[in-house]
mmCIF file with all atom_site columns, C-alpha atoms in Angstrom:
data_model
loop_
_atom_site.group_PDB
_atom_site.id
_atom_site.type_symbol
_atom_site.label_atom_id
_atom_site.label_alt_id
_atom_site.label_comp_id
_atom_site.label_asym_id
_atom_site.label_entity_id
_atom_site.label_seq_id
_atom_site.pdbx_PDB_ins_code
_atom_site.Cartn_x
_atom_site.Cartn_y
_atom_site.Cartn_z
_atom_site.occupancy
_atom_site.B_iso_or_equiv
_atom_site.pdbx_formal_charge
_atom_site.auth_seq_id
_atom_site.auth_comp_id
_atom_site.auth_asym_id
_atom_site.auth_atom_id
_atom_site.pdbx_PDB_model_num
ATOM 1   C CA . ASP A 1 1   ? -221.395 -152.626 83.352  1.00 48.00 ? 1   ASP A CA 1
ATOM 2   C CA . ALA A 1 2   ? -220.515 -150.423 86.439  1.00 64.00 ? 2   ALA A CA 1
ATOM 3   C CA . ASP A 1 3   ? -222.222 -153.049 88.981  1.00 91.00 ? 3   ASP A CA 1
ATOM 4   C CA . VAL A 1 4   ? -218.681 -155.168 88.041  1.00 94.00 ? 4   VAL A CA 1
ATOM 5   C CA . THR A 1 5   ? -215.283 -153.485 88.413  1.00 95.00 ? 5   THR A CA 1
ATOM 6   C CA . GLN A 1 6   ? -212.306 -155.823 86.807  1.00 96.00 ? 6   GLN A CA 1
ATOM 7   C CA . THR A 1 7   ? -209.514 -154.152 88.000  1.00 96.00 ? 7   THR A CA 1
ATOM 8   C CA . PRO A 1 8   ? -206.045 -153.798 85.964  1.00 96.00 ? 8   PRO A CA 1
ATOM 9   C CA . ARG A 1 9   ? -207.519 -153.648 82.994  1.00 94.00 ? 9   ARG A CA 1
ATOM 10  C CA . ASN A 1 10  ? -204.804 -153.623 80.489  1.00 96.00 ? 10  ASN A CA 1
ATOM 11  C CA . ARG A 1 11  ? -201.765 -155.696 82.275  1.00 97.00 ? 11  ARG A CA 1
ATOM 12  C CA . ILE A 1 12  ? -198.742 -156.642 79.817  1.00 97.00 ? 12  ILE A CA 1
ATOM 13  C CA . THR A 1 13  ? -195.999 -158.651 82.474  1.00 96.00 ? 13  THR A CA 1
ATOM 14  C CA . LYS A 1 14  ? -193.862 -161.234 81.780  1.00 97.00 ? 14  LYS A CA 1
ATOM 15  C CA . THR A 1 15  ? -192.836 -165.752 81.617  1.00 97.00 ? 15  THR A CA 1
ATOM 16  C CA . GLY A 1 16  ? -192.742 -166.578 85.182  1.00 97.00 ? 16  GLY A CA 1
ATOM 17  C CA . LYS A 1 17  ? -194.437 -164.009 86.877  1.00 97.00 ? 17  LYS A CA 1
ATOM 18  C CA . ARG A 1 18  ? -197.628 -164.217 89.460  1.00 96.00 ? 18  ARG A CA 1
ATOM 19  C CA . ILE A 1 19  ? -200.063 -162.035 88.316  1.00 96.00 ? 19  ILE A CA 1
ATOM 20  C CA . MET A 1 20  ? -203.144 -161.174 90.292  1.00 97.00 ? 20  MET A CA 1
ATOM 21  C CA . LEU A 1 21  ? -206.274 -160.467 88.820  1.00 98.00 ? 21  LEU A CA 1
ATOM 22  C CA . GLU A 1 22  ? -209.533 -159.269 90.999  1.00 97.00 ? 22  GLU A CA 1
ATOM 23  C CA . CYS A 1 23  ? -213.120 -158.055 90.077  1.00 97.00 ? 23  CYS A CA 1
ATOM 24  C CA . SER A 1 24  ? -215.502 -156.864 92.111  1.00 97.00 ? 24  SER A CA 1
ATOM 25  C CA . GLN A 1 25  ? -219.434 -155.868 92.289  1.00 96.00 ? 25  GLN A CA 1
ATOM 26  C CA . THR A 1 26  ? -222.058 -154.271 93.730  1.00 95.00 ? 26  THR A CA 1
ATOM 27  C CA . LYS A 1 27  ? -225.136 -156.155 92.262  1.00 92.00 ? 27  LYS A CA 1
ATOM 28  C CA . GLY A 1 28  ? -225.739 -158.368 95.371  1.00 92.00 ? 28  GLY A CA 1
ATOM 29  C CA . HIS A 1 29  ? -224.838 -161.757 93.356  1.00 92.00 ? 29  HIS A CA 1
ATOM 30  C CA . ASP A 1 30  ? -223.931 -164.594 95.531  1.00 90.00 ? 30  ASP A CA 1
ATOM 31  C CA . ARG A 1 31  ? -222.444 -166.580 91.856  1.00 91.00 ? 31  ARG A CA 1
ATOM 32  C CA . MET A 1 32  ? -219.261 -164.339 89.605  1.00 94.00 ? 32  MET A CA 1
ATOM 33  C CA . TYR A 1 33  ? -217.535 -166.720 87.060  1.00 95.00 ? 33  TYR A CA 1
ATOM 34  C CA . TRP A 1 34  ? -214.193 -166.003 85.157  1.00 97.00 ? 34  TRP A CA 1
ATOM 35  C CA . TYR A 1 35  ? -214.177 -165.862 82.018  1.00 96.00 ? 35  TYR A CA 1
ATOM 36  C CA . ARG A 1 36  ? -211.355 -165.693 78.832  1.00 96.00 ? 36  ARG A CA 1
ATOM 37  C CA . GLN A 1 37  ? -211.427 -164.351 75.213  1.00 94.00 ? 37  GLN A CA 1
ATOM 38  C CA . ASP A 1 38  ? -209.251 -165.411 73.488  1.00 93.00 ? 38  ASP A CA 1
ATOM 39  C CA . PRO A 1 39  ? -209.618 -164.664 69.000  1.00 86.00 ? 39  PRO A CA 1
ATOM 40  C CA . GLY A 1 40  ? -211.817 -166.569 67.409  1.00 84.00 ? 40  GLY A CA 1
ATOM 41  C CA . LEU A 1 41  ? -212.525 -169.605 70.717  1.00 86.00 ? 41  LEU A CA 1
ATOM 42  C CA . GLY A 1 42  ? -215.783 -166.994 72.278  1.00 87.00 ? 42  GLY A CA 1
ATOM 43  C CA . LEU A 1 43  ? -215.737 -166.901 76.038  1.00 92.00 ? 43  LEU A CA 1
ATOM 44  C CA . ARG A 1 44  ? -214.569 -169.815 78.051  1.00 93.00 ? 44  ARG A CA 1
ATOM 45  C CA . LEU A 1 45  ? -215.836 -170.942 82.031  1.00 93.00 ? 45  LEU A CA 1
ATOM 46  C CA . ILE A 1 46  ? -212.438 -170.982 83.612  1.00 96.00 ? 46  ILE A CA 1
ATOM 47  C CA . TYR A 1 47  ? -213.880 -171.476 87.251  1.00 95.00 ? 47  TYR A CA 1
ATOM 48  C CA . TYR A 1 48  ? -217.307 -170.227 88.751  1.00 93.00 ? 48  TYR A CA 1
ATOM 49  C CA . SER A 1 49  ? -218.021 -169.777 92.711  1.00 94.00 ? 49  SER A CA 1
ATOM 50  C CA . PHE A 1 50  ? -221.690 -169.914 93.649  1.00 90.00 ? 50  PHE A CA 1
ATOM 51  C CA . ASP A 1 51  ? -221.101 -167.944 97.700  1.00 90.00 ? 51  ASP A CA 1
ATOM 52  C CA . VAL A 1 52  ? -218.132 -167.867 99.607  1.00 91.00 ? 52  VAL A CA 1
ATOM 53  C CA . LYS A 1 53  ? -217.641 -171.294 100.280 1.00 90.00 ? 53  LYS A CA 1
ATOM 54  C CA . ASP A 1 54  ? -217.824 -172.519 97.178  1.00 92.00 ? 54  ASP A CA 1
ATOM 55  C CA . ILE A 1 55  ? -215.215 -173.387 93.919  1.00 95.00 ? 55  ILE A CA 1
ATOM 56  C CA . ASN A 1 56  ? -215.895 -174.774 90.685  1.00 93.00 ? 56  ASN A CA 1
ATOM 57  C CA . LYS A 1 57  ? -213.238 -175.924 87.641  1.00 93.00 ? 57  LYS A CA 1
ATOM 58  C CA . GLY A 1 58  ? -214.263 -174.975 84.266  1.00 91.00 ? 58  GLY A CA 1
ATOM 59  C CA . GLU A 1 59  ? -213.899 -176.124 81.256  1.00 88.00 ? 59  GLU A CA 1
ATOM 60  C CA . ILE A 1 60  ? -209.827 -173.972 81.141  1.00 94.00 ? 60  ILE A CA 1
ATOM 61  C CA . SER A 1 61  ? -208.843 -174.376 84.693  1.00 95.00 ? 61  SER A CA 1
ATOM 62  C CA . ASP A 1 62  ? -205.281 -175.693 83.805  1.00 95.00 ? 62  ASP A CA 1
ATOM 63  C CA . GLY A 1 63  ? -201.905 -172.462 85.435  1.00 95.00 ? 63  GLY A CA 1
ATOM 64  C CA . TYR A 1 64  ? -205.502 -170.840 87.227  1.00 97.00 ? 64  TYR A CA 1
ATOM 65  C CA . SER A 1 65  ? -206.965 -170.416 91.108  1.00 97.00 ? 65  SER A CA 1
ATOM 66  C CA . VAL A 1 66  ? -208.987 -168.417 92.124  1.00 97.00 ? 66  VAL A CA 1
ATOM 67  C CA . SER A 1 67  ? -210.630 -166.724 96.102  1.00 97.00 ? 67  SER A CA 1
ATOM 68  C CA . ARG A 1 68  ? -213.923 -165.762 96.480  1.00 96.00 ? 68  ARG A CA 1
ATOM 69  C CA . GLN A 1 69  ? -212.394 -163.619 99.604  1.00 90.00 ? 69  GLN A CA 1
ATOM 70  C CA . ALA A 1 70  ? -216.038 -162.631 99.970  1.00 94.00 ? 70  ALA A CA 1
ATOM 71  C CA . GLN A 1 71  ? -219.766 -162.778 97.929  1.00 94.00 ? 71  GLN A CA 1
ATOM 72  C CA . ALA A 1 72  ? -218.616 -159.019 96.342  1.00 95.00 ? 72  ALA A CA 1
ATOM 73  C CA . LYS A 1 73  ? -214.993 -160.160 95.392  1.00 97.00 ? 73  LYS A CA 1
ATOM 74  C CA . PHE A 1 74  ? -213.604 -162.922 92.833  1.00 97.00 ? 74  PHE A CA 1
ATOM 75  C CA . SER A 1 75  ? -209.661 -162.980 92.322  1.00 98.00 ? 75  SER A CA 1
ATOM 76  C CA . LEU A 1 76  ? -208.484 -164.999 89.333  1.00 98.00 ? 76  LEU A CA 1
ATOM 77  C CA . SER A 1 77  ? -204.775 -165.861 89.813  1.00 98.00 ? 77  SER A CA 1
ATOM 78  C CA . LEU A 1 78  ? -202.154 -166.902 87.239  1.00 96.00 ? 78  LEU A CA 1
ATOM 79  C CA . GLU A 1 79  ? -199.087 -168.351 89.612  1.00 92.00 ? 79  GLU A CA 1
ATOM 80  C CA . SER A 1 80  ? -196.957 -168.500 86.719  1.00 96.00 ? 80  SER A CA 1
ATOM 81  C CA . ALA A 1 81  ? -197.920 -166.322 83.620  1.00 96.00 ? 81  ALA A CA 1
ATOM 82  C CA . ILE A 1 82  ? -197.119 -168.877 80.737  1.00 96.00 ? 82  ILE A CA 1
ATOM 83  C CA . PRO A 1 83  ? -197.862 -166.795 77.014  1.00 96.00 ? 83  PRO A CA 1
ATOM 84  C CA . ASN A 1 84  ? -200.799 -168.625 75.764  1.00 95.00 ? 84  ASN A CA 1
ATOM 85  C CA . GLN A 1 85  ? -202.145 -166.640 78.407  1.00 97.00 ? 85  GLN A CA 1
ATOM 86  C CA . THR A 1 86  ? -202.013 -164.370 76.938  1.00 97.00 ? 86  THR A CA 1
ATOM 87  C CA . ALA A 1 87  ? -206.135 -162.733 76.923  1.00 96.00 ? 87  ALA A CA 1
ATOM 88  C CA . LEU A 1 88  ? -208.627 -161.205 77.515  1.00 96.00 ? 88  LEU A CA 1
ATOM 89  C CA . TYR A 1 89  ? -210.296 -161.736 80.432  1.00 97.00 ? 89  TYR A CA 1
ATOM 90  C CA . PHE A 1 90  ? -214.317 -161.097 82.080  1.00 96.00 ? 90  PHE A CA 1
ATOM 91  C CA . CYS A 1 91  ? -215.825 -162.188 85.697  1.00 96.00 ? 91  CYS A CA 1
ATOM 92  C CA . ALA A 1 92  ? -219.518 -161.897 85.847  1.00 95.00 ? 92  ALA A CA 1
ATOM 93  C CA . THR A 1 93  ? -221.823 -161.983 88.357  1.00 94.00 ? 93  THR A CA 1
ATOM 94  C CA . SER A 1 94  ? -225.655 -163.552 87.722  1.00 91.00 ? 94  SER A CA 1
ATOM 95  C CA . ASP A 1 95  ? -228.574 -163.436 89.510  1.00 81.00 ? 95  ASP A CA 1
ATOM 96  C CA . ARG A 1 96  ? -230.735 -167.305 90.419  1.00 78.00 ? 96  ARG A CA 1
ATOM 97  C CA . GLN A 1 97  ? -234.080 -166.097 90.527  1.00 76.00 ? 97  GLN A CA 1
ATOM 98  C CA . GLY A 1 98  ? -236.133 -169.506 90.992  1.00 74.00 ? 98  GLY A CA 1
ATOM 99  C CA . MET A 1 99  ? -235.694 -173.101 92.287  1.00 71.00 ? 99  MET A CA 1
ATOM 100 C CA . GLY A 1 100 ? -235.990 -176.004 90.547  1.00 69.00 ? 100 GLY A CA 1
ATOM 101 C CA . ARG A 1 101 ? -235.883 -176.837 86.794  1.00 67.00 ? 101 ARG A CA 1
ATOM 102 C CA . GLY A 1 102 ? -237.384 -173.718 87.030  1.00 68.00 ? 102 GLY A CA 1
ATOM 103 C CA . ALA A 1 103 ? -235.029 -171.648 88.111  1.00 73.00 ? 103 ALA A CA 1
ATOM 104 C CA . THR A 1 104 ? -233.483 -169.506 85.847  1.00 78.00 ? 104 THR A CA 1
ATOM 105 C CA . ASP A 1 105 ? -229.672 -167.103 85.583  1.00 81.00 ? 105 ASP A CA 1
ATOM 106 C CA . THR A 1 106 ? -228.963 -164.386 84.243  1.00 87.00 ? 106 THR A CA 1
ATOM 107 C CA . GLN A 1 107 ? -225.063 -162.845 83.862  1.00 91.00 ? 107 GLN A CA 1
ATOM 108 C CA . TYR A 1 108 ? -223.687 -159.371 83.523  1.00 92.00 ? 108 TYR A CA 1
ATOM 109 C CA . PHE A 1 109 ? -219.402 -159.439 83.141  1.00 93.00 ? 109 PHE A CA 1
ATOM 110 C CA . GLY A 1 110 ? -217.975 -156.550 83.521  1.00 93.00 ? 110 GLY A CA 1
ATOM 111 C CA . PRO A 1 111 ? -215.995 -154.469 80.657  1.00 92.00 ? 111 PRO A CA 1
ATOM 112 C CA . GLY A 1 112 ? -212.408 -157.269 80.743  1.00 94.00 ? 112 GLY A CA 1
ATOM 113 C CA . THR A 1 113 ? -208.926 -156.909 81.100  1.00 96.00 ? 113 THR A CA 1
ATOM 114 C CA . ARG A 1 114 ? -206.809 -157.273 78.295  1.00 95.00 ? 114 ARG A CA 1
ATOM 115 C CA . LEU A 1 115 ? -203.478 -159.650 79.756  1.00 97.00 ? 115 LEU A CA 1
ATOM 116 C CA . THR A 1 116 ? -200.419 -159.836 77.884  1.00 97.00 ? 116 THR A CA 1
ATOM 117 C CA . VAL A 1 117 ? -197.889 -161.820 79.249  1.00 97.00 ? 117 VAL A CA 1
ATOM 118 C CA . LEU A 1 118 ? -194.336 -161.606 76.733  1.00 96.00 ? 118 LEU A CA 1
ATOM 119 C CA . ALA B 2 1   ? -222.614 -181.743 75.934  1.00 76.00 ? 1   ALA B CA 1
ATOM 120 C CA . GLN B 2 2   ? -224.450 -178.015 75.172  1.00 83.00 ? 2   GLN B CA 1
ATOM 121 C CA . SER B 2 3   ? -222.785 -176.233 72.003  1.00 89.00 ? 3   SER B CA 1
ATOM 122 C CA . VAL B 2 4   ? -224.081 -173.131 70.384  1.00 94.00 ? 4   VAL B CA 1
ATOM 123 C CA . THR B 2 5   ? -222.377 -172.088 66.512  1.00 96.00 ? 5   THR B CA 1
ATOM 124 C CA . GLN B 2 6   ? -222.302 -168.455 65.510  1.00 97.00 ? 6   GLN B CA 1
ATOM 125 C CA . PRO B 2 7   ? -222.215 -169.041 61.120  1.00 96.00 ? 7   PRO B CA 1
ATOM 126 C CA . ASP B 2 8   ? -220.761 -166.010 60.136  1.00 95.00 ? 8   ASP B CA 1
ATOM 127 C CA . ILE B 2 9   ? -217.962 -164.534 60.580  1.00 95.00 ? 9   ILE B CA 1
ATOM 128 C CA . HIS B 2 10  ? -217.855 -161.423 59.524  1.00 96.00 ? 10  HIS B CA 1
ATOM 129 C CA . ILE B 2 11  ? -221.157 -159.210 58.789  1.00 97.00 ? 11  ILE B CA 1
ATOM 130 C CA . THR B 2 12  ? -221.310 -156.044 56.677  1.00 97.00 ? 12  THR B CA 1
ATOM 131 C CA . VAL B 2 13  ? -224.668 -154.494 56.552  1.00 97.00 ? 13  VAL B CA 1
ATOM 132 C CA . SER B 2 14  ? -225.166 -150.918 55.419  1.00 97.00 ? 14  SER B CA 1
ATOM 133 C CA . GLU B 2 15  ? -226.829 -147.749 57.251  1.00 97.00 ? 15  GLU B CA 1
ATOM 134 C CA . GLY B 2 16  ? -230.011 -148.345 57.110  1.00 97.00 ? 16  GLY B CA 1
ATOM 135 C CA . ALA B 2 17  ? -231.030 -151.496 56.743  1.00 97.00 ? 17  ALA B CA 1
ATOM 136 C CA . SER B 2 18  ? -232.334 -154.529 57.494  1.00 97.00 ? 18  SER B CA 1
ATOM 137 C CA . LEU B 2 19  ? -229.870 -157.556 59.898  1.00 97.00 ? 19  LEU B CA 1
ATOM 138 C CA . GLU B 2 20  ? -230.315 -161.107 60.931  1.00 97.00 ? 20  GLU B CA 1
ATOM 139 C CA . LEU B 2 21  ? -227.588 -162.629 62.791  1.00 98.00 ? 21  LEU B CA 1
ATOM 140 C CA . ARG B 2 22  ? -228.096 -166.152 63.337  1.00 98.00 ? 22  ARG B CA 1
ATOM 141 C CA . CYS B 2 23  ? -227.828 -168.616 66.196  1.00 98.00 ? 23  CYS B CA 1
ATOM 142 C CA . ASN B 2 24  ? -228.068 -172.350 65.835  1.00 97.00 ? 24  ASN B CA 1
ATOM 143 C CA . TYR B 2 25  ? -227.906 -173.953 68.755  1.00 94.00 ? 25  TYR B CA 1
ATOM 144 C CA . SER B 2 26  ? -227.007 -177.914 70.468  1.00 90.00 ? 26  SER B CA 1
ATOM 145 C CA . TYR B 2 27  ? -229.344 -178.916 73.734  1.00 84.00 ? 27  TYR B CA 1
ATOM 146 C CA . GLY B 2 28  ? -231.263 -181.990 75.502  1.00 75.00 ? 28  GLY B CA 1
ATOM 147 C CA . ALA B 2 29  ? -234.318 -179.676 75.456  1.00 77.00 ? 29  ALA B CA 1
ATOM 148 C CA . THR B 2 30  ? -235.806 -176.627 75.846  1.00 75.00 ? 30  THR B CA 1
ATOM 149 C CA . PRO B 2 31  ? -232.863 -174.300 76.541  1.00 85.00 ? 31  PRO B CA 1
ATOM 150 C CA . TYR B 2 32  ? -232.271 -170.907 78.282  1.00 90.00 ? 32  TYR B CA 1
ATOM 151 C CA . LEU B 2 33  ? -231.352 -168.566 75.866  1.00 93.00 ? 33  LEU B CA 1
ATOM 152 C CA . PHE B 2 34  ? -229.024 -164.922 75.273  1.00 95.00 ? 34  PHE B CA 1
ATOM 153 C CA . TRP B 2 35  ? -227.510 -162.957 72.872  1.00 97.00 ? 35  TRP B CA 1
ATOM 154 C CA . TYR B 2 36  ? -225.012 -160.607 73.760  1.00 97.00 ? 36  TYR B CA 1
ATOM 155 C CA . VAL B 2 37  ? -222.981 -157.308 72.385  1.00 96.00 ? 37  VAL B CA 1
ATOM 156 C CA . GLN B 2 38  ? -218.950 -156.781 72.762  1.00 94.00 ? 38  GLN B CA 1
ATOM 157 C CA . SER B 2 39  ? -218.141 -152.961 71.215  1.00 90.00 ? 39  SER B CA 1
ATOM 158 C CA . PRO B 2 40  ? -214.559 -152.312 70.929  1.00 83.00 ? 40  PRO B CA 1
ATOM 159 C CA . GLY B 2 41  ? -212.459 -152.399 73.841  1.00 79.00 ? 41  GLY B CA 1
ATOM 160 C CA . GLN B 2 42  ? -215.321 -152.595 76.658  1.00 82.00 ? 42  GLN B CA 1
ATOM 161 C CA . GLY B 2 43  ? -217.454 -155.591 78.276  1.00 87.00 ? 43  GLY B CA 1
ATOM 162 C CA . LEU B 2 44  ? -221.089 -158.370 77.081  1.00 92.00 ? 44  LEU B CA 1
ATOM 163 C CA . GLN B 2 45  ? -223.688 -156.436 77.558  1.00 93.00 ? 45  GLN B CA 1
ATOM 164 C CA . LEU B 2 46  ? -226.311 -158.434 77.794  1.00 94.00 ? 46  LEU B CA 1
ATOM 165 C CA . LEU B 2 47  ? -229.662 -157.361 74.845  1.00 96.00 ? 47  LEU B CA 1
ATOM 166 C CA . LEU B 2 48  ? -232.073 -160.154 75.212  1.00 95.00 ? 48  LEU B CA 1
ATOM 167 C CA . LYS B 2 49  ? -233.011 -163.735 76.949  1.00 93.00 ? 49  LYS B CA 1
ATOM 168 C CA . TYR B 2 50  ? -234.892 -166.241 76.142  1.00 92.00 ? 50  TYR B CA 1
ATOM 169 C CA . PHE B 2 51  ? -236.061 -168.026 79.166  1.00 88.00 ? 51  PHE B CA 1
ATOM 170 C CA . SER B 2 52  ? -240.054 -169.533 78.176  1.00 85.00 ? 52  SER B CA 1
ATOM 171 C CA . GLY B 2 53  ? -243.198 -167.806 76.526  1.00 86.00 ? 53  GLY B CA 1
ATOM 172 C CA . ASP B 2 54  ? -243.411 -165.771 73.429  1.00 89.00 ? 54  ASP B CA 1
ATOM 173 C CA . THR B 2 55  ? -240.949 -167.067 71.200  1.00 91.00 ? 55  THR B CA 1
ATOM 174 C CA . LEU B 2 56  ? -240.275 -163.979 70.190  1.00 96.00 ? 56  LEU B CA 1
ATOM 175 C CA . VAL B 2 57  ? -238.040 -161.811 72.627  1.00 95.00 ? 57  VAL B CA 1
ATOM 176 C CA . GLN B 2 58  ? -237.576 -157.748 72.300  1.00 96.00 ? 58  GLN B CA 1
ATOM 177 C CA . GLY B 2 59  ? -234.258 -156.905 73.664  1.00 96.00 ? 59  GLY B CA 1
ATOM 178 C CA . ILE B 2 60  ? -232.953 -152.899 73.868  1.00 95.00 ? 60  ILE B CA 1
ATOM 179 C CA . LYS B 2 61  ? -231.689 -151.062 71.440  1.00 94.00 ? 61  LYS B CA 1
ATOM 180 C CA . GLY B 2 62  ? -233.776 -152.046 68.865  1.00 96.00 ? 62  GLY B CA 1
ATOM 181 C CA . PHE B 2 63  ? -232.891 -155.610 68.819  1.00 97.00 ? 63  PHE B CA 1
ATOM 182 C CA . GLU B 2 64  ? -235.964 -158.779 68.701  1.00 97.00 ? 64  GLU B CA 1
ATOM 183 C CA . ALA B 2 65  ? -234.600 -163.139 68.692  1.00 98.00 ? 65  ALA B CA 1
ATOM 184 C CA . GLU B 2 66  ? -236.621 -165.447 67.737  1.00 96.00 ? 66  GLU B CA 1
ATOM 185 C CA . PHE B 2 67  ? -236.303 -169.371 69.430  1.00 94.00 ? 67  PHE B CA 1
ATOM 186 C CA . LYS B 2 68  ? -237.599 -171.514 66.040  1.00 94.00 ? 68  LYS B CA 1
ATOM 187 C CA . ARG B 2 69  ? -237.702 -175.424 68.443  1.00 91.00 ? 69  ARG B CA 1
ATOM 188 C CA . SER B 2 70  ? -237.653 -177.186 64.791  1.00 92.00 ? 70  SER B CA 1
ATOM 189 C CA . GLN B 2 71  ? -234.669 -175.231 63.509  1.00 94.00 ? 71  GLN B CA 1
ATOM 190 C CA . SER B 2 72  ? -233.127 -175.089 67.182  1.00 93.00 ? 72  SER B CA 1
ATOM 191 C CA . SER B 2 73  ? -232.820 -172.377 65.885  1.00 96.00 ? 73  SER B CA 1
ATOM 192 C CA . PHE B 2 74  ? -232.578 -168.541 67.952  1.00 97.00 ? 74  PHE B CA 1
ATOM 193 C CA . ASN B 2 75  ? -231.269 -165.752 65.020  1.00 98.00 ? 75  ASN B CA 1
ATOM 194 C CA . LEU B 2 76  ? -231.097 -161.729 66.519  1.00 98.00 ? 76  LEU B CA 1
ATOM 195 C CA . ARG B 2 77  ? -232.591 -159.056 64.394  1.00 98.00 ? 77  ARG B CA 1
ATOM 196 C CA . LYS B 2 78  ? -232.739 -155.529 63.704  1.00 98.00 ? 78  LYS B CA 1
ATOM 197 C CA . PRO B 2 79  ? -234.944 -153.842 60.609  1.00 97.00 ? 79  PRO B CA 1
ATOM 198 C CA . SER B 2 80  ? -232.777 -150.842 60.337  1.00 97.00 ? 80  SER B CA 1
ATOM 199 C CA . VAL B 2 81  ? -229.710 -150.813 61.526  1.00 97.00 ? 81  VAL B CA 1
ATOM 200 C CA . HIS B 2 82  ? -227.394 -147.651 63.501  1.00 96.00 ? 82  HIS B CA 1
ATOM 201 C CA . TRP B 2 83  ? -223.918 -147.166 63.020  1.00 95.00 ? 83  TRP B CA 1
ATOM 202 C CA . SER B 2 84  ? -223.237 -147.403 66.157  1.00 94.00 ? 84  SER B CA 1
ATOM 203 C CA . ASP B 2 85  ? -224.903 -151.053 66.131  1.00 96.00 ? 85  ASP B CA 1
ATOM 204 C CA . ALA B 2 86  ? -220.854 -152.183 65.199  1.00 96.00 ? 86  ALA B CA 1
ATOM 205 C CA . ALA B 2 87  ? -219.868 -154.711 67.370  1.00 96.00 ? 87  ALA B CA 1
ATOM 206 C CA . GLU B 2 88  ? -219.101 -158.114 68.334  1.00 95.00 ? 88  GLU B CA 1
ATOM 207 C CA . TYR B 2 89  ? -222.352 -160.965 69.025  1.00 97.00 ? 89  TYR B CA 1
ATOM 208 C CA . PHE B 2 90  ? -222.034 -163.563 71.193  1.00 96.00 ? 90  PHE B CA 1
ATOM 209 C CA . CYS B 2 91  ? -224.753 -165.996 70.977  1.00 97.00 ? 91  CYS B CA 1
ATOM 210 C CA . ALA B 2 92  ? -225.037 -168.716 74.251  1.00 95.00 ? 92  ALA B CA 1
ATOM 211 C CA . VAL B 2 93  ? -226.988 -171.138 75.291  1.00 92.00 ? 93  VAL B CA 1
ATOM 212 C CA . GLY B 2 94  ? -226.908 -171.958 79.721  1.00 87.00 ? 94  GLY B CA 1
ATOM 213 C CA . ALA B 2 95  ? -228.480 -175.019 80.877  1.00 75.00 ? 95  ALA B CA 1
ATOM 214 C CA . ARG B 2 96  ? -232.620 -175.403 82.926  1.00 69.00 ? 96  ARG B CA 1
ATOM 215 C CA . GLY B 2 97  ? -232.356 -175.223 86.462  1.00 59.00 ? 97  GLY B CA 1
ATOM 216 C CA . GLY B 2 98  ? -230.494 -171.950 86.579  1.00 51.00 ? 98  GLY B CA 1
ATOM 217 C CA . GLY B 2 99  ? -227.061 -174.201 85.547  1.00 58.00 ? 99  GLY B CA 1
ATOM 218 C CA . ASN B 2 100 ? -223.713 -172.360 86.133  1.00 60.00 ? 100 ASN B CA 1
ATOM 219 C CA . LYS B 2 101 ? -222.317 -173.365 82.986  1.00 75.00 ? 101 LYS B CA 1
ATOM 220 C CA . LEU B 2 102 ? -224.078 -171.019 79.238  1.00 87.00 ? 102 LEU B CA 1
ATOM 221 C CA . THR B 2 103 ? -222.101 -172.048 76.606  1.00 90.00 ? 103 THR B CA 1
ATOM 222 C CA . PHE B 2 104 ? -220.830 -169.448 73.841  1.00 93.00 ? 104 PHE B CA 1
ATOM 223 C CA . GLY B 2 105 ? -220.946 -168.815 70.158  1.00 94.00 ? 105 GLY B CA 1
ATOM 224 C CA . THR B 2 106 ? -217.453 -168.008 68.702  1.00 94.00 ? 106 THR B CA 1
ATOM 225 C CA . GLY B 2 107 ? -219.080 -164.780 67.648  1.00 95.00 ? 107 GLY B CA 1
ATOM 226 C CA . THR B 2 108 ? -219.811 -162.402 64.920  1.00 96.00 ? 108 THR B CA 1
ATOM 227 C CA . GLN B 2 109 ? -218.924 -159.252 63.656  1.00 96.00 ? 109 GLN B CA 1
ATOM 228 C CA . LEU B 2 110 ? -221.348 -156.515 62.489  1.00 97.00 ? 110 LEU B CA 1
ATOM 229 C CA . LYS B 2 111 ? -219.375 -153.834 61.057  1.00 97.00 ? 111 LYS B CA 1
ATOM 230 C CA . VAL B 2 112 ? -221.646 -151.095 59.091  1.00 97.00 ? 112 VAL B CA 1
ATOM 231 C CA . GLU B 2 113 ? -221.093 -149.456 55.958  1.00 96.00 ? 113 GLU B CA 1
ATOM 232 C CA . LEU B 2 114 ? -222.843 -145.542 55.668  1.00 91.00 ? 114 LEU B CA 1
#
């Protein structure tokens, strides 16, 4: 979806290097997410943010950190990259409609960043 | 905890044939259900979603899915597959209340033979 952009699209780095992946969106959504995709494992949630002052860990946050610089920007950092962080990383945004248990939430994904850690 | 199973890792169909991709979920109540498609080198595109109401859901590109509560399933169907449908398909379940977490299945890779 062109409304969600990720930079870079591809990155090769070495073990121990600090890496930042960036995500920007023009959809006006408050909620943003970072996932990683590994073959045979589907997508797994790393971090998510419901607004600029809100950051939450997902199921696999170890070794990662995030920054929500603005409503439209959500960055993922690997402080010291290791080879098992080689994966395809996706940013997503969502629009929450309604309130309470009737609320719905649909996520829209960026094109992904392929990261290789040597 | 919610979970999703896509029992078929790979499926091959001939162009023009019908398609059904299976998805079974585990969730304590009626979930929100999604199907996404990932073409080679692309991100995930939303095909369709089920929140409530009619259990037969129409999506983009001629796809439909049917929510069957008794079978905990949300299978994706298309009556006639096109070569451009070759891609990986992911089923996902989300919690009611606009919850943050989507749980994805491991995906089904579709190959279309001409």
